[in-house]
CSV table of C-alpha atoms in Angstrom, one decimal:
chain,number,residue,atom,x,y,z
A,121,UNK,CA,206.7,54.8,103.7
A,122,UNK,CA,208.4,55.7,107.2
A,123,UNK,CA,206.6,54.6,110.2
A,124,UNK,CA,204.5,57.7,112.0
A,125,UNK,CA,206.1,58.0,115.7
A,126,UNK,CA,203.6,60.0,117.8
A,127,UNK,CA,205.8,61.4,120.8
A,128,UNK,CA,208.4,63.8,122.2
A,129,UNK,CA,212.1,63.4,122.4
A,130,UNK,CA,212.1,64.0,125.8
A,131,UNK,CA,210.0,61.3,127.0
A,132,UNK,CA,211.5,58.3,129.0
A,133,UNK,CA,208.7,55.6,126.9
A,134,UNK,CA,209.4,57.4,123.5
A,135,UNK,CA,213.4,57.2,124.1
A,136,UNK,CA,212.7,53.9,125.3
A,137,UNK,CA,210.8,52.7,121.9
A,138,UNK,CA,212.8,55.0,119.6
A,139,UNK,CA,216.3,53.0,121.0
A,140,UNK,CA,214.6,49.9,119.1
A,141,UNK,CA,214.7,51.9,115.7
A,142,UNK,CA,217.7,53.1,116.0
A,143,UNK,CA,219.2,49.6,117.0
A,144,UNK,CA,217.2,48.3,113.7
A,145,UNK,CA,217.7,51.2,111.4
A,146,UNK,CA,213.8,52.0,111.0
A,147,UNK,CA,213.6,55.2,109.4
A,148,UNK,CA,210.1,57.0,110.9
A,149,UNK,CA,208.4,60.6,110.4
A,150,UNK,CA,208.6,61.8,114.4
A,151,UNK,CA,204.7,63.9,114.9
A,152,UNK,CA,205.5,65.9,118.1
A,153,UNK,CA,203.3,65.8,120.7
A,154,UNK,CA,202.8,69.8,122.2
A,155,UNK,CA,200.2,69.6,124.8
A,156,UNK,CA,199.6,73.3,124.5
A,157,UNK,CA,198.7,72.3,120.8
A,158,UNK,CA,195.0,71.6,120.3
A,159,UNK,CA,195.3,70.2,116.5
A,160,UNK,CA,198.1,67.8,117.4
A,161,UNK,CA,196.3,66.7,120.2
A,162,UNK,CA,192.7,66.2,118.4
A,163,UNK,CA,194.6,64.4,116.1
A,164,UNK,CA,196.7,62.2,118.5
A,165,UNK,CA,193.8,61.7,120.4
A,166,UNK,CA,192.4,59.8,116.5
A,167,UNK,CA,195.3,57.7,117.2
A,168,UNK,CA,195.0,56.4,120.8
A,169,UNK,CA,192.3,58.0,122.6
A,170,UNK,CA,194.1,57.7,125.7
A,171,UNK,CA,196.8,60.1,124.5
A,172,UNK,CA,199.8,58.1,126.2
A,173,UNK,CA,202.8,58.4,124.1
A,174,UNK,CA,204.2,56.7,122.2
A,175,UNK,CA,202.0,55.4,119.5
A,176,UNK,CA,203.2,54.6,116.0
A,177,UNK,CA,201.1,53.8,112.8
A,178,UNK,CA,202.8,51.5,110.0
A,179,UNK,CA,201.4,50.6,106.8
A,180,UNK,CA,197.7,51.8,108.7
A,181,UNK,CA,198.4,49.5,111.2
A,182,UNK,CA,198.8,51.6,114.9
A,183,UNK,CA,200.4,50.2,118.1
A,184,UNK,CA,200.7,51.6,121.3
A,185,UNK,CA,202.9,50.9,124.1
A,186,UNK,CA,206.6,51.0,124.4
A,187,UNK,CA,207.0,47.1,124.8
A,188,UNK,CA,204.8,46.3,122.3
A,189,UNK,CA,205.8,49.2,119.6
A,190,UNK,CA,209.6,47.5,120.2
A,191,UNK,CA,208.6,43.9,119.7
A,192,UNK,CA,206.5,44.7,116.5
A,193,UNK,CA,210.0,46.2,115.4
A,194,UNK,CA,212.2,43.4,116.7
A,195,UNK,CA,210.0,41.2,114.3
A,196,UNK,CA,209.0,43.5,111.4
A,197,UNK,CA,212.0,45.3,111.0
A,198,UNK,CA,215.0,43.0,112.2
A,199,UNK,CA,218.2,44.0,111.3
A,200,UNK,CA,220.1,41.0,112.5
A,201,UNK,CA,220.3,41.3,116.3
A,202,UNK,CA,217.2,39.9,118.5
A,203,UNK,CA,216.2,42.5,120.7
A,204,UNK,CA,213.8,39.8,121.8
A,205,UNK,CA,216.4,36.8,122.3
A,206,UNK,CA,215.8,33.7,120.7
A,207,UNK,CA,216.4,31.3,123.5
A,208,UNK,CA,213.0,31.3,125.5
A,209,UNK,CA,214.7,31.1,128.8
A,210,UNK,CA,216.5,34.6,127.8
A,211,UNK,CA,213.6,36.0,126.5
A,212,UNK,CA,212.1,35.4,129.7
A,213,UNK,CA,214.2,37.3,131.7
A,214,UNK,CA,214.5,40.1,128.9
A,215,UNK,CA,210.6,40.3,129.2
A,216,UNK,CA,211.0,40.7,133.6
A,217,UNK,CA,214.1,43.1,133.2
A,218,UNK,CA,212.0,45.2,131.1
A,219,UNK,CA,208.7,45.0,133.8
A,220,UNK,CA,211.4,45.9,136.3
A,221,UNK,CA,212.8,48.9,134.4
A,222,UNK,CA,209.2,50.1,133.7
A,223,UNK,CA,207.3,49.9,137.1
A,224,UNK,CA,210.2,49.7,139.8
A,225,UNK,CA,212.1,52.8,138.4
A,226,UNK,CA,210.6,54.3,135.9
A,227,UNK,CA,207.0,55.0,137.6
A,228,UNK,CA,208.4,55.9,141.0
A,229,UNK,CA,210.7,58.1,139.0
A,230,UNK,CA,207.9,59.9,137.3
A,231,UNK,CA,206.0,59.9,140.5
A,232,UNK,CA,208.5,62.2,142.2
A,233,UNK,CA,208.7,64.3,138.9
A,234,UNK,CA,204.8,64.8,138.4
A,235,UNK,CA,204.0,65.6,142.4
A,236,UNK,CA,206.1,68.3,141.7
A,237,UNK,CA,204.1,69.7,139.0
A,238,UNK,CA,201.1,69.9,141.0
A,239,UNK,CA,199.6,72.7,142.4
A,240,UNK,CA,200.9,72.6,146.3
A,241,UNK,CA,197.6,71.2,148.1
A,242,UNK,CA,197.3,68.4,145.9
A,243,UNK,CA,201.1,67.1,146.2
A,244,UNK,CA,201.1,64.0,147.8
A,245,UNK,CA,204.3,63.8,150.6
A,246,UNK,CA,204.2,60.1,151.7
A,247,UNK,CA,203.5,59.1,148.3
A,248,UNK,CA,206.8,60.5,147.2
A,249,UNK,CA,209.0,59.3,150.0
A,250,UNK,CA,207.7,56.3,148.9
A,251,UNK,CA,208.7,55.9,145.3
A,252,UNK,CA,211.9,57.4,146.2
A,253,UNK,CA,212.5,54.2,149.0
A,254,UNK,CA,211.3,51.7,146.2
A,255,UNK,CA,213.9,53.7,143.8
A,256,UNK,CA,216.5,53.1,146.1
A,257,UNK,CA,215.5,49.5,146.5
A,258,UNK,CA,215.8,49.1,142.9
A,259,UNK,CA,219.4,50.7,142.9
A,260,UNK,CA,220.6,48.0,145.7
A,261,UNK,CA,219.0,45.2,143.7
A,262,UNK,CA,220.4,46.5,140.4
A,263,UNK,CA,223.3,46.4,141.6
A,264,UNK,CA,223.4,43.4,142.5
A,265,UNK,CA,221.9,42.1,139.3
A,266,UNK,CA,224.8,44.0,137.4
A,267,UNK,CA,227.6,42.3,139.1
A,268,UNK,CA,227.7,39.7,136.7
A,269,UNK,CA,225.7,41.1,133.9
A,270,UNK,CA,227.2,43.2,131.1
A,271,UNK,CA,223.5,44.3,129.6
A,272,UNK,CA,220.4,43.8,131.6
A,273,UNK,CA,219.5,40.0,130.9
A,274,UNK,CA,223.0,39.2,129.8
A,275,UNK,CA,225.6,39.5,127.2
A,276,UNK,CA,223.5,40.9,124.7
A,277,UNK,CA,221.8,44.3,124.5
A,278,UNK,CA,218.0,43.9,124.3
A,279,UNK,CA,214.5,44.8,125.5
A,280,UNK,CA,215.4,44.8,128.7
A,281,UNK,CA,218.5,47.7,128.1
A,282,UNK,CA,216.3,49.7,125.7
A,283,UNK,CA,214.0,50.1,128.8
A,284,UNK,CA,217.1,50.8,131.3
A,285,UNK,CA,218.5,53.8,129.4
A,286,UNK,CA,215.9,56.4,130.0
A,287,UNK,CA,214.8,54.8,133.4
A,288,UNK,CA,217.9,55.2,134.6
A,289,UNK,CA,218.9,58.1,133.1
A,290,UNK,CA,215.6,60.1,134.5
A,291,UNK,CA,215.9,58.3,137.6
A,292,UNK,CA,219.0,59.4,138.5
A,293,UNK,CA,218.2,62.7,137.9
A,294,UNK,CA,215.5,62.3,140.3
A,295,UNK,CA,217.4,60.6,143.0
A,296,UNK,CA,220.9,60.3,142.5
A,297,UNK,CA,222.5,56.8,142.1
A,298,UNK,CA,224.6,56.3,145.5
A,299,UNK,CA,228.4,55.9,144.2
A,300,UNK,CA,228.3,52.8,146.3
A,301,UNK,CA,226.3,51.1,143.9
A,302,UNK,CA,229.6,50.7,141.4
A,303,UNK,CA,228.2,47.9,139.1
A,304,UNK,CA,224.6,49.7,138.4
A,305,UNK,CA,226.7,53.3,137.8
A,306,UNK,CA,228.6,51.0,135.2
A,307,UNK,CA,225.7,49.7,133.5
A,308,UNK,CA,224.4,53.6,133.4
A,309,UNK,CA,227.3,54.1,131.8
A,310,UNK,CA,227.5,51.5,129.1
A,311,UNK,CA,223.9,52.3,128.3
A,312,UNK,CA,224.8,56.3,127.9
A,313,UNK,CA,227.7,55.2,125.2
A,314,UNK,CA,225.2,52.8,123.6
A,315,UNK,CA,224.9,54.4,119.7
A,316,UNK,CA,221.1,54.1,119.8
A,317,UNK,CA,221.0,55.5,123.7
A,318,UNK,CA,223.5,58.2,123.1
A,319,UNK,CA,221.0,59.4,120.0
A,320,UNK,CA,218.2,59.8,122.1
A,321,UNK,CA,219.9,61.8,124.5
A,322,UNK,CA,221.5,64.1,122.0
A,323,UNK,CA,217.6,64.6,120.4
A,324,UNK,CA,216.5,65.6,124.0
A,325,UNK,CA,218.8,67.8,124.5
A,326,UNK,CA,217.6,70.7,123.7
A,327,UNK,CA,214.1,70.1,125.7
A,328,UNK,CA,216.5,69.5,129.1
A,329,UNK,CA,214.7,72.7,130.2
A,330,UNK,CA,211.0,70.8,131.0
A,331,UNK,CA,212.6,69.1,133.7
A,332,UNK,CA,210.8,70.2,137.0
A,333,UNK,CA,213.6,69.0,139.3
A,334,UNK,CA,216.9,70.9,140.2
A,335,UNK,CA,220.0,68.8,139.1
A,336,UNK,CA,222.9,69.0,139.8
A,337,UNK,CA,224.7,66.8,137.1
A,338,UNK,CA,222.4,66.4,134.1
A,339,UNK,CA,224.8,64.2,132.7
């Protein structure tokens, strides 16, 4: 039977975990979460009672957590290509490119984002400036990084990349990639005509709408 996916297309962690199944040809029934639903979410909350998406349930087994829903796929379902490299010394890296992608763009990305849904006393200016100077941080050591990197912890697309696609693509949204950072705009690139990556952003299309922040280029 097809893995349960508990999520929304438009969510950075889903994409994140639903580039893995893609990559691996995992066929899975998608259960939307609608916050403004109280049945989904009663039943969600059954799930994972913390109600963080994504969570999947295979064979009555249920994970949660983006990592760990893409390493139980990189083992279960393994198509041929280690998301999860082989060599220990690369799997190493792949496992701190992916940390890096989650908490030094992806949280002060969403940071920015959900101040700006809050009502206007609670927003929180200094915490926003910043997450967007530990964004821009990120970009100039990216860069960096990239220079001699075609994917994230090498030559070979992994973990790591499946957490880069939607952090970067959000992020730079958010706060827009500096054109001076040429290597890290090429990486954005390569991860946008990925198969798996381009997917996800085709299936979040139509929700482009939910986005609190004006952009200029929602490339």
């Amino acid at each position: 039977m097809p893995i349960t996916f508990y999520g929304h297309r438009f969510s950075a962690y889903c994409q994140k975990a639903l580039v893995a199944f893609y990559e691996h040809g995992v066929d899975y029934t998608l259960r939307a979460i609608d916050f403004e639903n109280p049945e989904i979410l009663s039943e969600f909350e059954d799930v994972w009672r913390l109600k963080r998406m994504p969570a999947i349930i295979d064979d009555g087994r249920t994970l949660v957590e983006s990592t760990i829903i893409i390493e139980y796929i990189d083992v279960r379902y393994n198509s041929g290509h280690h998301l999860i490299p082989q060599d220990p010394e690369i799997a190493l890296e792949t496992r701190f490119m992916d940390r890096f992608f989650d908490n030094y763009v992806s949280t002060p990305q969403m940071t920015v984002v959900f101040d700006v849904l809050r009502e206007q006393p609670d927003r929180d200016p200094y915490g926003v400036n910043k997450a967007i100077e530990l964004l821009e941080t990120s970009y100039g050591w990216l860069n960096d990084k990239m220079a001699s990197r075609h994917w994230a912890a090498g030559d070979d697309f992994t973990l790591a990349d499946c957490a880069a696609g939607p952090a970067l693509f959000y992020a730079h949204w958010t706060h827009p990639i500096d054109r001076k950072y040429s290597h890290l705009h090429a990486y954005r690139d390569r991860l946008m005509e990925r198969p798996s990556f381009a997917r996800c952003i085709e299936e979040a299309r139509p929700y482009r709408h939910l986005f609190p922040l004006e952009v200029v280029h929602m490339d």
